[in-house]
Amino acid sequence: MATIYEVAALAGVSPATVSRVFNGLTVSEEKQRLVRDAAASLGFTPNKTARRLRKQSSEIIALLIPDIENPFYTALARGVEDRAQESDFSVVLCNTDDNPAKELRYLQIAASEQMAGVILSPASDEVDLGAIVSLGRPVVAVDRTTPYPVDAVKIDNRAAGVAATTALFDAGYRRIACIAGPAGIETTEDRFLGWRQVVTARGTGVHEGYLRHANFRVDGGFAAMAALLALETPPDAVVTTNNLMAIGALQALIQAGISPEKFGIAAVGELPFMTLPPETVVQVRLPARHLGRTAATMLLDRINGDTQPLRTVVLRADVSPPMPPGKASL
Amino acid sequence: MATIYEVAALAGVSPATVSRVFNGLTVSEEKQRLVRDAAASLGFTPNKTARRLRKQSSEIIALLIPDIENPFYTALARGVEDRAQESDFSVVLCNTDDNPAKELRYLQIAASEQMAGVILSPASDEVDLGAIVSLGRPVVAVDRTTPYPVDAVKIDNRAAGVAATTALFDAGYRRIACIAGPAGIETTEDRFLGWRQVVTARGTGVHEGYLRHANFRVDGGFAAMAALLALETPPDAVVTTNNLMAIGALQALIQAGISPEKFGIAAVGELPFMTLPPETVVQVRLPARHLGRTAATMLLDRINGDTQPLRTVVLRADVSPPMPPGKASL
DNA sequence: GAAGTCCAAGAAATCGATTTCGTCAAGAGT
DNA sequence: ACTCTTGACGAAATCGATTTCTTGGACTTC
């Protein structure tokens, strides 16, 4: 790898001039040409590490997500990546597994790697953003928020929960259960509140045992659904507060020999790779990619010195018409 | 962020000694304690950028995959990540979209960021690994291989294609079509050859129009299946050479009003988030995570100076019994 | 024509670690 | 008692860029 010194020597100028050429500072036409030719013939690429050490910052943004195997988050990541590319930033994807220890480790890496900023979906309320924030690096919370004063992009989860539940009601179901995520995670909390609001308002009340907490994954939804079906008065419909748990619930129905078409299912979130008729499941589509893009835009604004007061952008999700089959599902 | 100099000053030693303490070199008990105390009280974390500039290498490995929204690759990424973490390496995930230009860009970043090595699933045969390789950075090809002399981990794709097709045959299907990926990608090529081998050997021959090429995604599978169904003598079964195309094929069947249970479907790869009875689709399960883990192990060996001759590890996939429902699907 | 302004461009400092080199003292060997 | 190792550790060089600081010449301006 050629250095700036070799380029300078070959072009017959000083290293400073080479640097100036590559940073678009004032250099005479003449020398610019010399430098560019020399650089080209040596295949010179500026060493990012040296540049970063000097500039104390890089063009990399860290994206911390809780579950890389959940298509919702990969779609979100795509949104971030798309926006980042437009500004010549790279994205480093970090999988926290909803584990505060892994999360902390990645935050430290982000700090010690001089990354330009962080977008994260906090694994817990106790994230310690102190280190990053005190370094002056911007942070944007996405999907989930944090007690720290940082920008945020989220979804109107309560409304999403309401929409999912209402759709089931309107379809005639009356014994609507809810499979919620782990207690303490605000997204699922709000969606669950949406469910409760509807079942309460519509007068069916909350049946005993119709609220289940589960982990956010397929197996959690499966177990919760199995438990619901084992009740003496099982529900006739269920709302799940995320996408993967709905998959698990569907699998449980099938294993129990119940056709998913005869049971009301609504999910907050889009079911990835669905191979059931679209009308089988009510899906409240979340604008995952847009969420990511918005977060990236806000972060880049901050990186570029935007100092406006903290913002929280709330995106609204609707029960959208089913997507035509054959289209990429997210 | 505190520097090594401040720590040195506070501890009353030289910066060199601080460095030695943090790198486990010989330092007296006494001074070690002084340094550690000083570091702790200042909240010192070594600046990775400075370290990297000096050492000319980092503890980061780049992982280039063609499609981050395909669960096969995210599972692979998990395998890489798991192994990397064990050796205190971080993984940077790069999504090439099967686009040689994006691939090249990420390879340049890997080089100019002094990353320790690269694991990639090449987007095309023409990847230019020259820059990385000449820097002495190890490279491991995963899933797909390259003409460059680098280590590789792959799957016995031909056998996988044979297994998928044979299963359909054994189930009584005789008009077996094949939805293959884009021409020129070796994985799909080999799987398709497996299919051809079986339909030829078993005497049914290759019906006209029963071979379709499609892109590797859901919409590709959907379109190909729709085309197959429109033939005057449609097939009674189909083999898809990857997972997502099978999803698309299933969606096409459903839209055409054909129950997936009455049609033979086999896929090379595991269908993510399946909500159909497991016996509906023959799945040749690919050890994605293991693939990633193996690749990471090989790469780390090389990073640690392993100089044995080039290796190509071939993993075998089998038609495994369906996974019990409710288990995480990948 | 003298003084002031501007600008291209080189010399040298700087970012924060690691590493070579050299020094000094304590312990080993004869 | 005197050389020879050996080991801890400080001083200074180094990695490769960016960014002052300076300088010398061209250009204005009165």
mmCIF file of C-alpha atoms in Angstrom, chain B residues 25-299:
data_model
loop_
_atom_site.group_PDB
_atom_site.id
_atom_site.type_symbol
_atom_site.label_atom_id
_atom_site.label_comp_id
_atom_site.label_asym_id
_atom_site.label_seq_id
_atom_site.Cartn_x
_atom_site.Cartn_y
_atom_site.Cartn_z
ATOM 1 C CA LEU B 25 4.624 -7.733 28.816
ATOM 2 C CA THR B 26 7.025 -7.933 31.706
ATOM 3 C CA VAL B 27 6.358 -5.204 34.222
ATOM 4 C CA SER B 28 6.965 -5.352 37.961
ATOM 5 C CA GLU B 29 4.016 -6.083 40.217
ATOM 6 C CA GLU B 30 4.408 -2.710 41.805
ATOM 7 C CA LYS B 31 4.150 -0.655 38.645
ATOM 8 C CA GLN B 32 1.430 -2.843 37.252
ATOM 9 C CA ARG B 33 -0.696 -1.930 40.208
ATOM 10 C CA LEU B 34 0.077 1.755 39.856
ATOM 11 C CA VAL B 35 -0.788 1.701 36.175
ATOM 12 C CA ARG B 36 -3.994 -0.235 36.605
ATOM 13 C CA ASP B 37 -5.163 2.050 39.357
ATOM 14 C CA ALA B 38 -4.398 5.133 37.349
ATOM 15 C CA ALA B 39 -6.094 3.686 34.282
ATOM 16 C CA ALA B 40 -9.160 2.746 36.265
ATOM 17 C CA SER B 41 -9.500 6.131 37.859
ATOM 18 C CA LEU B 42 -9.250 7.851 34.491
ATOM 19 C CA GLY B 43 -11.529 5.402 32.757
ATOM 20 C CA PHE B 44 -8.808 4.747 30.231
ATOM 21 C CA THR B 45 -9.507 2.663 27.137
ATOM 22 C CA PRO B 46 -6.700 2.231 24.632
ATOM 23 C CA ASN B 47 -7.339 4.073 21.414
ATOM 24 C CA LYS B 48 -7.777 1.372 18.825
ATOM 25 C CA THR B 49 -7.068 3.666 15.953
ATOM 26 C CA ALA B 50 -3.632 4.576 17.212
ATOM 27 C CA ARG B 51 -2.907 0.978 17.998
ATOM 28 C CA ARG B 52 -3.997 -0.103 14.572
ATOM 29 C CA LEU B 53 -1.900 2.510 12.843
ATOM 30 C CA ARG B 54 1.126 1.268 14.654
ATOM 31 C CA LYS B 55 0.440 -2.439 14.440
ATOM 32 C CA GLN B 56 -0.849 -2.287 10.888
ATOM 33 C CA SER B 57 -3.689 -4.584 11.696
ATOM 34 C CA SER B 58 -6.888 -4.760 13.646
ATOM 35 C CA GLU B 59 -9.117 -7.297 15.277
ATOM 36 C CA ILE B 60 -11.884 -6.833 12.796
ATOM 37 C CA ILE B 61 -12.892 -9.200 10.094
ATOM 38 C CA ALA B 62 -15.056 -8.278 7.168
ATOM 39 C CA LEU B 63 -17.857 -10.552 6.095
ATOM 40 C CA LEU B 64 -19.253 -9.916 2.623
ATOM 41 C CA ILE B 65 -22.535 -11.582 1.836
ATOM 42 C CA PRO B 66 -24.801 -11.197 -1.169
ATOM 43 C CA ASP B 67 -28.143 -10.784 0.561
ATOM 44 C CA ILE B 68 -28.604 -9.793 4.143
ATOM 45 C CA GLU B 69 -32.321 -10.395 3.919
ATOM 46 C CA ASN B 70 -31.841 -14.069 3.191
ATOM 47 C CA PRO B 71 -31.902 -15.976 6.470
ATOM 48 C CA PHE B 72 -29.370 -18.421 5.107
ATOM 49 C CA TYR B 73 -26.804 -15.663 5.120
ATOM 50 C CA THR B 74 -27.784 -14.204 8.431
ATOM 51 C CA ALA B 75 -27.416 -17.669 9.941
ATOM 52 C CA LEU B 76 -24.028 -17.915 8.305
ATOM 53 C CA ALA B 77 -23.177 -14.528 9.740
ATOM 54 C CA ARG B 78 -24.123 -15.723 13.181
ATOM 55 C CA GLY B 79 -21.722 -18.608 12.828
ATOM 56 C CA VAL B 80 -18.925 -16.256 11.882
ATOM 57 C CA GLU B 81 -19.776 -13.894 14.677
ATOM 58 C CA ASP B 82 -19.908 -16.578 17.329
ATOM 59 C CA ARG B 83 -16.482 -17.834 16.423
ATOM 60 C CA ALA B 84 -15.036 -14.354 16.117
ATOM 61 C CA GLN B 85 -16.260 -13.331 19.540
ATOM 62 C CA GLU B 86 -14.477 -16.271 21.070
ATOM 63 C CA SER B 87 -11.226 -14.791 19.853
ATOM 64 C CA ASP B 88 -12.200 -11.222 20.680
ATOM 65 C CA PHE B 89 -12.619 -10.263 17.086
ATOM 66 C CA SER B 90 -15.413 -8.119 15.784
ATOM 67 C CA VAL B 91 -17.261 -8.754 12.570
ATOM 68 C CA VAL B 92 -18.280 -6.127 10.106
ATOM 69 C CA LEU B 93 -21.158 -7.269 7.984
ATOM 70 C CA CYS B 94 -21.247 -5.994 4.423
ATOM 71 C CA ASN B 95 -24.148 -6.496 2.089
ATOM 72 C CA THR B 96 -23.047 -6.722 -1.528
ATOM 73 C CA ASP B 97 -26.470 -7.278 -3.104
ATOM 74 C CA ASP B 98 -24.659 -9.536 -5.551
ATOM 75 C CA ASN B 99 -23.364 -6.352 -7.058
ATOM 76 C CA PRO B 100 -19.689 -6.496 -8.090
ATOM 77 C CA ALA B 101 -19.331 -2.731 -7.669
ATOM 78 C CA LYS B 102 -20.518 -2.760 -4.082
ATOM 79 C CA GLU B 103 -18.381 -5.798 -3.465
ATOM 80 C CA LEU B 104 -15.311 -4.037 -4.762
ATOM 81 C CA ARG B 105 -16.020 -1.002 -2.645
ATOM 82 C CA TYR B 106 -16.238 -3.074 0.501
ATOM 83 C CA LEU B 107 -13.043 -4.902 -0.352
ATOM 84 C CA GLN B 108 -11.279 -1.569 -0.656
ATOM 85 C CA ILE B 109 -12.654 -0.495 2.659
ATOM 86 C CA ALA B 110 -11.455 -3.717 4.208
ATOM 87 C CA ALA B 111 -7.998 -3.001 2.858
ATOM 88 C CA SER B 112 -7.797 0.621 3.833
ATOM 89 C CA GLU B 113 -9.236 -0.085 7.264
ATOM 90 C CA GLN B 114 -6.507 -2.612 7.969
ATOM 91 C CA MET B 115 -9.012 -5.310 8.673
ATOM 92 C CA ALA B 116 -7.473 -8.568 9.755
ATOM 93 C CA GLY B 117 -9.093 -10.669 7.071
ATOM 94 C CA VAL B 118 -12.061 -11.182 4.812
ATOM 95 C CA ILE B 119 -14.686 -13.854 4.519
ATOM 96 C CA LEU B 120 -16.749 -13.562 1.409
ATOM 97 C CA SER B 121 -19.346 -15.168 -0.737
ATOM 98 C CA PRO B 122 -18.299 -13.708 -4.085
ATOM 99 C CA ALA B 123 -20.886 -11.885 -6.133
ATOM 100 C CA SER B 124 -19.143 -12.906 -9.322
ATOM 101 C CA ASP B 125 -16.256 -14.884 -10.668
ATOM 102 C CA GLU B 126 -14.466 -11.674 -11.404
ATOM 103 C CA VAL B 127 -13.939 -10.512 -7.851
ATOM 104 C CA ASP B 128 -10.664 -8.741 -7.623
ATOM 105 C CA LEU B 129 -9.019 -10.049 -4.516
ATOM 106 C CA GLY B 130 -5.642 -8.890 -5.738
ATOM 107 C CA ALA B 131 -5.475 -5.852 -3.493
ATOM 108 C CA ILE B 132 -6.320 -7.720 -0.310
ATOM 109 C CA VAL B 133 -4.231 -10.748 -1.039
ATOM 110 C CA SER B 134 -1.164 -8.734 -1.938
ATOM 111 C CA LEU B 135 -1.491 -6.996 1.397
ATOM 112 C CA GLY B 136 -1.028 -10.381 2.963
ATOM 113 C CA ARG B 137 -4.495 -10.430 4.449
ATOM 114 C CA PRO B 138 -6.063 -13.853 4.547
ATOM 115 C CA VAL B 139 -9.279 -14.455 2.671
ATOM 116 C CA VAL B 140 -11.742 -17.309 2.965
ATOM 117 C CA ALA B 141 -14.463 -17.931 0.414
ATOM 118 C CA VAL B 142 -17.654 -19.257 1.879
ATOM 119 C CA ASP B 143 -20.600 -20.928 0.165
ATOM 120 C CA ARG B 144 -19.285 -19.877 -3.212
ATOM 121 C CA THR B 145 -15.720 -20.216 -4.425
ATOM 122 C CA THR B 146 -13.488 -18.032 -6.533
ATOM 123 C CA PRO B 147 -10.734 -18.577 -9.066
ATOM 124 C CA TYR B 148 -8.297 -16.950 -6.633
ATOM 125 C CA PRO B 149 -6.143 -19.260 -4.580
ATOM 126 C CA VAL B 150 -7.815 -18.829 -1.198
ATOM 127 C CA ASP B 151 -9.226 -21.151 1.423
ATOM 128 C CA ALA B 152 -12.830 -22.102 0.917
ATOM 129 C CA VAL B 153 -15.738 -23.668 2.726
ATOM 130 C CA LYS B 154 -18.555 -24.908 0.618
ATOM 131 C CA ILE B 155 -21.389 -27.323 0.454
ATOM 132 C CA ASP B 156 -21.660 -30.410 -1.693
ATOM 133 C CA ASN B 157 -24.240 -28.745 -3.855
ATOM 134 C CA ARG B 158 -24.502 -31.492 -6.389
ATOM 135 C CA ALA B 159 -25.336 -34.014 -3.708
ATOM 136 C CA ALA B 160 -27.861 -31.578 -2.251
ATOM 137 C CA GLY B 161 -29.539 -31.274 -5.631
ATOM 138 C CA VAL B 162 -29.579 -35.031 -5.994
ATOM 139 C CA ALA B 163 -31.044 -35.484 -2.539
ATOM 140 C CA ALA B 164 -33.835 -32.993 -3.117
ATOM 141 C CA THR B 165 -34.795 -34.488 -6.447
ATOM 142 C CA THR B 166 -34.552 -38.070 -5.268
ATOM 143 C CA ALA B 167 -36.887 -37.362 -2.381
ATOM 144 C CA LEU B 168 -39.530 -36.168 -4.812
ATOM 145 C CA PHE B 169 -39.016 -39.210 -6.978
ATOM 146 C CA ASP B 170 -39.366 -41.513 -4.054
ATOM 147 C CA ALA B 171 -42.590 -39.769 -3.139
ATOM 148 C CA GLY B 172 -43.966 -40.777 -6.509
ATOM 149 C CA TYR B 173 -43.608 -37.618 -8.549
ATOM 150 C CA ARG B 174 -42.518 -38.054 -12.149
ATOM 151 C CA ARG B 175 -42.783 -34.643 -13.801
ATOM 152 C CA ILE B 176 -40.202 -32.800 -11.777
ATOM 153 C CA ALA B 177 -39.271 -29.293 -12.811
ATOM 154 C CA CYS B 178 -36.383 -27.219 -11.556
ATOM 155 C CA ILE B 179 -36.240 -23.565 -10.634
ATOM 156 C CA ALA B 180 -32.570 -22.676 -10.698
ATOM 157 C CA GLY B 181 -30.822 -19.468 -9.775
ATOM 158 C CA PRO B 182 -29.105 -17.103 -12.173
ATOM 159 C CA ALA B 183 -26.802 -18.832 -14.646
ATOM 160 C CA GLY B 184 -23.166 -18.459 -13.757
ATOM 161 C CA ILE B 185 -23.421 -18.840 -10.018
ATOM 162 C CA GLU B 186 -21.762 -22.093 -9.154
ATOM 163 C CA THR B 187 -23.884 -23.078 -6.162
ATOM 164 C CA THR B 188 -27.064 -23.078 -8.145
ATOM 165 C CA GLU B 189 -25.320 -24.578 -11.137
ATOM 166 C CA ASP B 190 -24.221 -27.611 -9.151
ATOM 167 C CA ARG B 191 -27.589 -28.085 -7.528
ATOM 168 C CA PHE B 192 -29.218 -27.948 -10.894
ATOM 169 C CA LEU B 193 -26.779 -30.556 -12.181
ATOM 170 C CA GLY B 194 -27.855 -32.773 -9.316
ATOM 171 C CA TRP B 195 -31.430 -32.420 -10.432
ATOM 172 C CA ARG B 196 -30.545 -33.185 -14.040
ATOM 173 C CA GLN B 197 -28.553 -36.188 -13.028
ATOM 174 C CA VAL B 198 -31.515 -37.699 -11.238
ATOM 175 C CA VAL B 199 -34.211 -36.956 -13.778
ATOM 176 C CA THR B 200 -31.932 -38.306 -16.485
ATOM 177 C CA ALA B 201 -30.874 -41.412 -14.624
ATOM 178 C CA ARG B 202 -34.381 -42.266 -13.602
ATOM 179 C CA GLY B 203 -35.445 -42.175 -17.174
ATOM 180 C CA THR B 204 -38.032 -39.445 -17.102
ATOM 181 C CA GLY B 205 -35.736 -37.151 -18.985
ATOM 182 C CA VAL B 206 -35.839 -33.426 -19.011
ATOM 183 C CA HIS B 207 -39.235 -32.206 -20.161
ATOM 184 C CA GLU B 208 -39.241 -29.231 -22.410
ATOM 185 C CA GLY B 209 -39.490 -26.026 -20.409
ATOM 186 C CA TYR B 210 -39.067 -27.692 -17.040
ATOM 187 C CA LEU B 211 -35.876 -25.818 -16.288
ATOM 188 C CA ARG B 212 -36.285 -22.206 -15.263
ATOM 189 C CA HIS B 213 -33.671 -19.696 -14.307
ATOM 190 C CA ALA B 214 -34.683 -16.991 -11.887
ATOM 191 C CA ASN B 215 -33.109 -14.531 -9.565
ATOM 192 C CA PHE B 216 -32.413 -15.878 -6.119
ATOM 193 C CA ARG B 217 -35.264 -14.152 -4.401
ATOM 194 C CA VAL B 218 -38.903 -14.681 -3.594
ATOM 195 C CA ASP B 219 -40.191 -12.837 -6.631
ATOM 196 C CA GLY B 220 -37.946 -14.874 -8.904
ATOM 197 C CA GLY B 221 -39.383 -18.118 -7.590
ATOM 198 C CA PHE B 222 -42.881 -16.761 -7.887
ATOM 199 C CA ALA B 223 -42.503 -15.795 -11.523
ATOM 200 C CA ALA B 224 -40.800 -19.039 -12.456
ATOM 201 C CA MET B 225 -43.488 -21.120 -10.790
ATOM 202 C CA ALA B 226 -46.216 -19.140 -12.477
ATOM 203 C CA ALA B 227 -44.554 -19.823 -15.812
ATOM 204 C CA LEU B 228 -44.292 -23.532 -15.068
ATOM 205 C CA LEU B 229 -47.961 -23.726 -14.167
ATOM 206 C CA ALA B 230 -48.864 -22.089 -17.438
ATOM 207 C CA LEU B 231 -47.241 -24.850 -19.506
ATOM 208 C CA GLU B 232 -49.529 -27.136 -21.426
ATOM 209 C CA THR B 233 -48.230 -30.079 -19.421
ATOM 210 C CA PRO B 234 -47.328 -28.531 -16.108
ATOM 211 C CA PRO B 235 -44.995 -30.384 -13.790
ATOM 212 C CA ASP B 236 -46.331 -32.184 -10.752
ATOM 213 C CA ALA B 237 -43.333 -31.276 -8.635
ATOM 214 C CA VAL B 238 -40.533 -28.783 -8.517
ATOM 215 C CA VAL B 239 -37.044 -28.496 -7.088
ATOM 216 C CA THR B 240 -35.798 -25.019 -6.250
ATOM 217 C CA THR B 241 -32.101 -24.447 -5.851
ATOM 218 C CA ASN B 242 -32.437 -22.137 -2.906
ATOM 219 C CA ASN B 243 -34.735 -21.336 -0.034
ATOM 220 C CA LEU B 244 -36.326 -18.040 -1.056
ATOM 221 C CA MET B 245 -37.323 -19.211 -4.503
ATOM 222 C CA ALA B 246 -39.248 -22.025 -2.836
ATOM 223 C CA ILE B 247 -41.207 -19.448 -0.870
ATOM 224 C CA GLY B 248 -42.065 -17.694 -4.098
ATOM 225 C CA ALA B 249 -43.061 -20.986 -5.697
ATOM 226 C CA LEU B 250 -45.368 -21.749 -2.783
ATOM 227 C CA GLN B 251 -46.954 -18.337 -3.079
ATOM 228 C CA ALA B 252 -47.534 -18.910 -6.786
ATOM 229 C CA LEU B 253 -49.210 -22.236 -6.085
ATOM 230 C CA ILE B 254 -51.484 -20.657 -3.535
ATOM 231 C CA GLN B 255 -52.407 -17.872 -5.855
ATOM 232 C CA ALA B 256 -53.188 -20.396 -8.558
ATOM 233 C CA GLY B 257 -55.486 -22.116 -6.118
ATOM 234 C CA ILE B 258 -53.350 -25.230 -5.880
ATOM 235 C CA SER B 259 -52.817 -26.647 -2.426
ATOM 236 C CA PRO B 260 -49.115 -26.980 -1.718
ATOM 237 C CA GLU B 261 -49.854 -30.326 -0.196
ATOM 238 C CA LYS B 262 -50.905 -31.737 -3.547
ATOM 239 C CA PHE B 263 -47.784 -30.632 -5.339
ATOM 240 C CA GLY B 264 -44.270 -31.911 -4.855
ATOM 241 C CA ILE B 265 -41.888 -29.266 -3.616
ATOM 242 C CA ALA B 266 -38.296 -29.706 -2.657
ATOM 243 C CA ALA B 267 -35.844 -26.986 -1.819
ATOM 244 C CA VAL B 268 -32.131 -26.940 -1.394
ATOM 245 C CA GLY B 269 -32.015 -24.909 1.771
ATOM 246 C CA GLU B 270 -34.222 -24.510 4.720
ATOM 247 C CA LEU B 271 -37.424 -22.522 4.433
ATOM 248 C CA PRO B 272 -37.354 -19.804 7.023
ATOM 249 C CA PHE B 273 -40.353 -19.191 9.238
ATOM 250 C CA MET B 274 -42.415 -21.995 7.739
ATOM 251 C CA THR B 275 -46.054 -22.020 8.647
ATOM 252 C CA LEU B 276 -47.068 -25.027 6.617
ATOM 253 C CA PRO B 277 -47.080 -28.583 7.855
ATOM 254 C CA PRO B 278 -43.463 -29.721 7.734
ATOM 255 C CA GLU B 279 -44.160 -32.606 5.371
ATOM 256 C CA THR B 280 -45.386 -30.183 2.709
ATOM 257 C CA VAL B 281 -41.908 -29.308 1.560
ATOM 258 C CA VAL B 282 -38.802 -31.429 1.274
ATOM 259 C CA GLN B 283 -35.994 -29.343 2.679
ATOM 260 C CA VAL B 284 -32.358 -30.166 2.210
ATOM 261 C CA ARG B 285 -31.004 -28.409 5.264
ATOM 262 C CA LEU B 286 -27.785 -26.555 4.737
ATOM 263 C CA PRO B 287 -25.525 -26.094 7.724
ATOM 264 C CA ALA B 288 -25.385 -22.335 7.336
ATOM 265 C CA ARG B 289 -24.220 -21.473 10.792
ATOM 266 C CA HIS B 290 -21.644 -24.196 10.754
ATOM 267 C CA LEU B 291 -20.439 -22.966 7.397
ATOM 268 C CA GLY B 292 -19.842 -19.566 8.931
ATOM 269 C CA ARG B 293 -18.159 -20.945 11.981
ATOM 270 C CA THR B 294 -15.836 -23.094 9.916
ATOM 271 C CA ALA B 295 -14.900 -20.213 7.675
ATOM 272 C CA ALA B 296 -14.169 -18.025 10.676
ATOM 273 C CA THR B 297 -12.012 -20.708 12.213
ATOM 274 C CA MET B 298 -9.982 -21.069 9.052
ATOM 275 C CA LEU B 299 -9.579 -17.334 8.747
#
